């Protein structure tokens, strides 16, 4: 699943006319980078959620992009706006399998490799989620989550790292006792992801690893300009 529903307030005025995942980074729409990386790993059935200026995304990619098929969860059309991360994932669950990748369409991680081996290890682990964390950027110096020596993710730790947005999930995480929203989120409930993850972490059901390749949360026009200058 590619998360592509956000408003991108901090990117204005660029996002007044273009959804953030379609902004150009080094010659491609930002969301094309994870789309192409997923396809390179053999993951070609993609789900994209949309909201702000969401009609532009299917207009750009249609239902097929290169070797990938695309299905859409139109939160803006159906509910008038984005449902936040957990709300959007629950809305899209009928389009997803029991295990699935999720990555934000506004994060630049060109060195990340999506592999079947990662999926197989996750499947064997019995965990509800596996997160990839990155060294803390200047705009998030305190980080988000920690990692125990055995790879268990921690909601609190002396050393915390930033969540890259790249993760593997089981659908079970988006059901009770972790999430109270009914499958399909037909009421359009807005819900953040972090509380679900922290509850599952406290139960020892989440693992994490480090990704140390190039990574950027393309959150401001200055960060976008810097990425395009560094090409």
mmCIF file of N, CA, C and O in Angstrom, residues 1-7 47-55 57-58 71-96 102-103 174 181 184-192:
data_model
loop_
_atom_site.group_PDB
_atom_site.id
_atom_site.type_symbol
_atom_site.label_atom_id
_atom_site.label_comp_id
_atom_site.label_asym_id
_atom_site.label_seq_id
_atom_site.Cartn_x
_atom_site.Cartn_y
_atom_site.Cartn_z
ATOM 1 N N UNK A 1 0.848 -1.192 0.000
ATOM 2 C CA UNK A 1 0.000 0.000 0.000
ATOM 3 C C UNK A 1 0.880 1.236 0.000
ATOM 4 O O UNK A 1 1.813 1.339 0.800
ATOM 5 N N UNK A 2 0.580 2.164 -0.875
ATOM 6 C CA UNK A 2 1.252 3.457 -0.942
ATOM 7 C C UNK A 2 0.321 4.490 -0.324
ATOM 8 O O UNK A 2 -0.807 4.689 -0.799
ATOM 9 N N UNK A 3 0.779 5.151 0.745
ATOM 10 C CA UNK A 3 -0.030 6.178 1.399
ATOM 11 C C UNK A 3 0.117 7.489 0.639
ATOM 12 O O UNK A 3 1.219 8.044 0.541
ATOM 13 N N UNK A 4 -0.973 7.984 0.088
ATOM 14 C CA UNK A 4 -0.893 9.163 -0.780
ATOM 15 C C UNK A 4 -2.058 10.117 -0.566
ATOM 16 O O UNK A 4 -2.450 10.837 -1.478
ATOM 17 N N UNK A 5 -2.618 10.139 0.653
ATOM 18 C CA UNK A 5 -3.845 10.906 0.887
ATOM 19 C C UNK A 5 -3.637 12.243 1.578
ATOM 20 O O UNK A 5 -4.571 13.037 1.672
ATOM 21 N N UNK A 6 -2.426 12.512 2.064
ATOM 22 C CA UNK A 6 -2.227 13.691 2.902
ATOM 23 C C UNK A 6 -2.331 15.007 2.155
ATOM 24 O O UNK A 6 -2.126 15.082 0.939
ATOM 25 N N UNK A 7 -2.602 16.064 2.920
ATOM 26 C CA UNK A 7 -2.746 17.408 2.361
ATOM 27 C C UNK A 7 -1.406 18.038 2.035
ATOM 28 O O UNK A 7 -1.298 18.852 1.121
ATOM 29 N N UNK A 47 -1.956 -0.919 -3.790
ATOM 30 C CA UNK A 47 -3.141 -0.179 -3.364
ATOM 31 C C UNK A 47 -2.679 1.224 -3.006
ATOM 32 O O UNK A 47 -1.686 1.390 -2.283
ATOM 33 N N UNK A 48 -3.371 2.228 -3.506
ATOM 34 C CA UNK A 48 -3.025 3.624 -3.247
ATOM 35 C C UNK A 48 -4.238 4.314 -2.637
ATOM 36 O O UNK A 48 -5.329 4.261 -3.211
ATOM 37 N N UNK A 49 -4.058 4.950 -1.469
ATOM 38 C CA UNK A 49 -5.172 5.747 -0.945
ATOM 39 C C UNK A 49 -4.993 7.199 -1.373
ATOM 40 O O UNK A 49 -3.870 7.692 -1.537
ATOM 41 N N UNK A 50 -6.102 7.862 -1.618
ATOM 42 C CA UNK A 50 -6.072 9.235 -2.104
ATOM 43 C C UNK A 50 -7.048 10.090 -1.311
ATOM 44 O O UNK A 50 -8.014 9.597 -0.739
ATOM 45 N N UNK A 51 -6.778 11.388 -1.296
ATOM 46 C CA UNK A 51 -7.719 12.348 -0.710
ATOM 47 C C UNK A 51 -7.491 13.702 -1.382
ATOM 48 O O UNK A 51 -8.119 14.009 -2.383
ATOM 49 N N UNK A 52 -6.542 14.486 -0.857
ATOM 50 C CA UNK A 52 -6.317 15.819 -1.393
ATOM 51 C C UNK A 52 -5.897 15.760 -2.864
ATOM 52 O O UNK A 52 -4.904 15.119 -3.207
ATOM 53 N N UNK A 53 -6.688 16.419 -3.727
ATOM 54 C CA UNK A 53 -6.423 16.406 -5.170
ATOM 55 C C UNK A 53 -6.225 14.981 -5.683
ATOM 56 O O UNK A 53 -5.472 14.728 -6.622
ATOM 57 N N UNK A 54 -6.949 14.054 -5.038
ATOM 58 C CA UNK A 54 -6.712 12.640 -5.280
ATOM 59 C C UNK A 54 -6.998 12.174 -6.684
ATOM 60 O O UNK A 54 -6.436 11.166 -7.125
ATOM 61 N N UNK A 55 -7.835 12.897 -7.404
ATOM 62 C CA UNK A 55 -8.151 12.460 -8.768
ATOM 63 C C UNK A 55 -6.930 12.525 -9.681
ATOM 64 O O UNK A 55 -6.862 11.829 -10.698
ATOM 65 N N UNK A 57 -3.969 11.397 -9.113
ATOM 66 C CA UNK A 57 -3.115 10.211 -9.043
ATOM 67 C C UNK A 57 -3.582 9.127 -10.007
ATOM 68 O O UNK A 57 -2.776 8.641 -10.822
ATOM 69 N N UNK A 58 -4.861 8.732 -10.013
ATOM 70 C CA UNK A 58 -5.277 7.774 -11.051
ATOM 71 C C UNK A 58 -5.215 8.354 -12.452
ATOM 72 O O UNK A 58 -5.010 7.619 -13.423
ATOM 73 N N UNK A 71 -4.905 -0.455 -7.474
ATOM 74 C CA UNK A 71 -6.274 -0.282 -6.984
ATOM 75 C C UNK A 71 -6.258 0.934 -6.076
ATOM 76 O O UNK A 71 -5.249 1.239 -5.433
ATOM 77 N N UNK A 72 -7.380 1.644 -6.018
ATOM 78 C CA UNK A 72 -7.428 2.908 -5.275
ATOM 79 C C UNK A 72 -8.474 2.860 -4.177
ATOM 80 O O UNK A 72 -9.547 2.282 -4.334
ATOM 81 N N UNK A 73 -8.117 3.494 -3.059
ATOM 82 C CA UNK A 73 -9.046 3.724 -1.964
ATOM 83 C C UNK A 73 -9.238 5.233 -1.874
ATOM 84 O O UNK A 73 -8.361 5.955 -1.384
ATOM 85 N N UNK A 74 -10.368 5.723 -2.360
ATOM 86 C CA UNK A 74 -10.577 7.168 -2.532
ATOM 87 C C UNK A 74 -11.229 7.763 -1.286
ATOM 88 O O UNK A 74 -12.447 7.947 -1.220
ATOM 89 N N UNK A 75 -10.406 8.102 -0.306
ATOM 90 C CA UNK A 75 -10.922 8.634 0.951
ATOM 91 C C UNK A 75 -11.548 10.008 0.771
ATOM 92 O O UNK A 75 -12.577 10.317 1.383
ATOM 93 N N UNK A 76 -10.950 10.837 -0.037
ATOM 94 C CA UNK A 76 -11.506 12.167 -0.263
ATOM 95 C C UNK A 76 -12.867 12.103 -0.931
ATOM 96 O O UNK A 76 -13.815 12.780 -0.517
ATOM 97 N N UNK A 77 -12.977 11.276 -1.943
ATOM 98 C CA UNK A 77 -14.252 11.138 -2.650
ATOM 99 C C UNK A 77 -15.324 10.559 -1.736
ATOM 100 O O UNK A 77 -16.477 11.011 -1.758
ATOM 101 N N UNK A 78 -14.956 9.559 -0.940
ATOM 102 C CA UNK A 78 -15.953 8.841 -0.148
ATOM 103 C C UNK A 78 -16.278 9.509 1.180
ATOM 104 O O UNK A 78 -17.396 9.359 1.693
ATOM 105 N N UNK A 79 -15.307 10.254 1.755
ATOM 106 C CA UNK A 79 -15.503 10.798 3.100
ATOM 107 C C UNK A 79 -15.155 12.274 3.224
ATOM 108 O O UNK A 79 -15.233 12.836 4.314
ATOM 109 N N UNK A 80 -14.735 12.892 2.142
ATOM 110 C CA UNK A 80 -14.447 14.318 2.182
ATOM 111 C C UNK A 80 -13.059 14.673 2.658
ATOM 112 O O UNK A 80 -12.724 15.857 2.744
ATOM 113 N N UNK A 81 -12.230 13.685 2.960
ATOM 114 C CA UNK A 81 -10.875 13.970 3.405
ATOM 115 C C UNK A 81 -10.153 12.707 3.817
ATOM 116 O O UNK A 81 -10.729 11.616 3.850
ATOM 117 N N UNK A 82 -8.880 12.875 4.159
ATOM 118 C CA UNK A 82 -8.040 11.735 4.538
ATOM 119 C C UNK A 82 -8.465 11.174 5.891
ATOM 120 O O UNK A 82 -8.927 11.900 6.771
ATOM 121 N N UNK A 83 -8.263 9.877 6.059
ATOM 122 C CA UNK A 83 -8.676 9.163 7.268
ATOM 123 C C UNK A 83 -7.513 8.914 8.223
ATOM 124 O O UNK A 83 -7.670 8.145 9.182
ATOM 125 N N UNK A 84 -6.374 9.558 8.011
ATOM 126 C CA UNK A 84 -5.141 9.313 8.754
ATOM 127 C C UNK A 84 -4.650 7.891 8.445
ATOM 128 O O UNK A 84 -5.304 7.124 7.750
ATOM 129 N N UNK A 85 -3.483 7.557 8.988
ATOM 130 C CA UNK A 85 -2.825 6.332 8.515
ATOM 131 C C UNK A 85 -3.586 5.065 8.871
ATOM 132 O O UNK A 85 -3.884 4.233 8.004
ATOM 133 N N UNK A 86 -3.917 4.879 10.149
ATOM 134 C CA UNK A 86 -4.624 3.643 10.526
ATOM 135 C C UNK A 86 -6.021 3.606 9.918
ATOM 136 O O UNK A 86 -6.461 2.563 9.419
ATOM 137 N N UNK A 87 -6.717 4.718 9.930
ATOM 138 C CA UNK A 87 -8.047 4.762 9.328
ATOM 139 C C UNK A 87 -8.003 4.434 7.850
ATOM 140 O O UNK A 87 -8.871 3.718 7.334
ATOM 141 N N UNK A 88 -6.972 4.932 7.165
ATOM 142 C CA UNK A 88 -6.830 4.647 5.746
ATOM 143 C C UNK A 88 -6.483 3.199 5.466
ATOM 144 O O UNK A 88 -6.986 2.605 4.506
ATOM 145 N N UNK A 89 -5.629 2.615 6.304
ATOM 146 C CA UNK A 89 -5.281 1.210 6.106
ATOM 147 C C UNK A 89 -6.498 0.321 6.340
ATOM 148 O O UNK A 89 -6.768 -0.598 5.562
ATOM 149 N N UNK A 90 -7.256 0.598 7.403
ATOM 150 C CA UNK A 90 -8.448 -0.217 7.673
ATOM 151 C C UNK A 90 -9.446 -0.079 6.527
ATOM 152 O O UNK A 90 -10.065 -1.065 6.107
ATOM 153 N N UNK A 91 -9.585 1.112 5.985
ATOM 154 C CA UNK A 91 -10.470 1.315 4.842
ATOM 155 C C UNK A 91 -10.051 0.435 3.667
ATOM 156 O O UNK A 91 -10.883 -0.115 2.943
ATOM 157 N N UNK A 92 -8.747 0.283 3.486
ATOM 158 C CA UNK A 92 -8.225 -0.462 2.342
ATOM 159 C C UNK A 92 -8.075 -1.950 2.603
ATOM 160 O O UNK A 92 -7.732 -2.700 1.675
ATOM 161 N N UNK A 93 -8.331 -2.415 3.818
ATOM 162 C CA UNK A 93 -8.101 -3.832 4.137
ATOM 163 C C UNK A 93 -8.762 -4.810 3.158
ATOM 164 O O UNK A 93 -8.162 -5.831 2.832
ATOM 165 N N UNK A 94 -9.984 -4.536 2.682
ATOM 166 C CA UNK A 94 -10.570 -5.484 1.718
ATOM 167 C C UNK A 94 -9.753 -5.644 0.437
ATOM 168 O O UNK A 94 -9.921 -6.633 -0.279
ATOM 169 N N UNK A 95 -8.861 -4.680 0.153
ATOM 170 C CA UNK A 95 -8.022 -4.744 -1.037
ATOM 171 C C UNK A 95 -6.656 -5.351 -0.755
ATOM 172 O O UNK A 95 -5.869 -5.579 -1.686
ATOM 173 N N UNK A 96 -6.368 -5.590 0.520
ATOM 174 C CA UNK A 96 -5.047 -6.063 0.932
ATOM 175 C C UNK A 96 -5.118 -7.515 1.390
ATOM 176 O O UNK A 96 -6.178 -8.044 1.684
ATOM 177 N N UNK A 102 3.542 -1.443 3.644
ATOM 178 C CA UNK A 102 3.013 -0.077 3.590
ATOM 179 C C UNK A 102 4.205 0.870 3.549
ATOM 180 O O UNK A 102 5.183 0.688 4.282
ATOM 181 N N UNK A 103 4.122 1.867 2.691
ATOM 182 C CA UNK A 103 5.150 2.906 2.629
ATOM 183 C C UNK A 103 4.474 4.216 2.261
ATOM 184 O O UNK A 103 3.524 4.240 1.460
ATOM 185 N N UNK A 174 -4.928 -4.512 12.732
ATOM 186 C CA UNK A 174 -5.994 -3.540 12.502
ATOM 187 C C UNK A 174 -7.355 -4.099 12.908
ATOM 188 O O UNK A 174 -8.381 -3.800 12.289
ATOM 189 N N UNK A 181 -11.853 -0.162 14.854
ATOM 190 C CA UNK A 181 -12.579 0.210 13.640
ATOM 191 C C UNK A 181 -12.982 -1.049 12.878
ATOM 192 O O UNK A 181 -12.131 -1.897 12.605
ATOM 193 N N UNK A 184 -12.883 -2.356 6.704
ATOM 194 C CA UNK A 184 -13.449 -1.558 5.630
ATOM 195 C C UNK A 184 -13.761 -0.134 6.041
ATOM 196 O O UNK A 184 -13.970 0.726 5.193
ATOM 197 N N UNK A 185 -13.792 0.137 7.344
ATOM 198 C CA UNK A 185 -13.987 1.503 7.855
ATOM 199 C C UNK A 185 -15.086 2.240 7.094
ATOM 200 O O UNK A 185 -14.885 3.336 6.568
ATOM 201 N N UNK A 186 -16.271 1.630 7.056
ATOM 202 C CA UNK A 186 -17.360 2.185 6.255
ATOM 203 C C UNK A 186 -17.881 3.510 6.803
ATOM 204 O O UNK A 186 -18.529 4.270 6.079
ATOM 205 N N UNK A 187 -17.583 3.800 8.066
ATOM 206 C CA UNK A 187 -18.003 5.074 8.650
ATOM 207 C C UNK A 187 -16.974 6.183 8.441
ATOM 208 O O UNK A 187 -17.217 7.331 8.807
ATOM 209 N N UNK A 188 -15.836 5.825 7.896
ATOM 210 C CA UNK A 188 -14.812 6.839 7.649
ATOM 211 C C UNK A 188 -14.176 7.384 8.908
ATOM 212 O O UNK A 188 -13.900 8.580 9.019
ATOM 213 N N UNK A 189 -13.897 6.509 9.865
ATOM 214 C CA UNK A 189 -13.276 6.926 11.122
ATOM 215 C C UNK A 189 -11.814 7.312 10.866
ATOM 216 O O UNK A 189 -11.070 6.580 10.211
ATOM 217 N N UNK A 190 -11.414 8.469 11.406
ATOM 218 C CA UNK A 190 -10.022 8.884 11.324
ATOM 219 C C UNK A 190 -9.259 8.307 12.511
ATOM 220 O O UNK A 190 -9.729 8.381 13.647
ATOM 221 N N UNK A 191 -8.097 7.722 12.256
ATOM 222 C CA UNK A 191 -7.316 7.119 13.332
ATOM 223 C C UNK A 191 -5.842 7.116 12.977
ATOM 224 O O UNK A 191 -5.462 6.774 11.858
ATOM 225 N N UNK A 192 -5.022 7.497 13.946
ATOM 226 C CA UNK A 192 -3.576 7.495 13.769
ATOM 227 C C UNK A 192 -3.024 6.083 13.956
ATOM 228 O O UNK A 192 -3.629 5.240 14.629
#
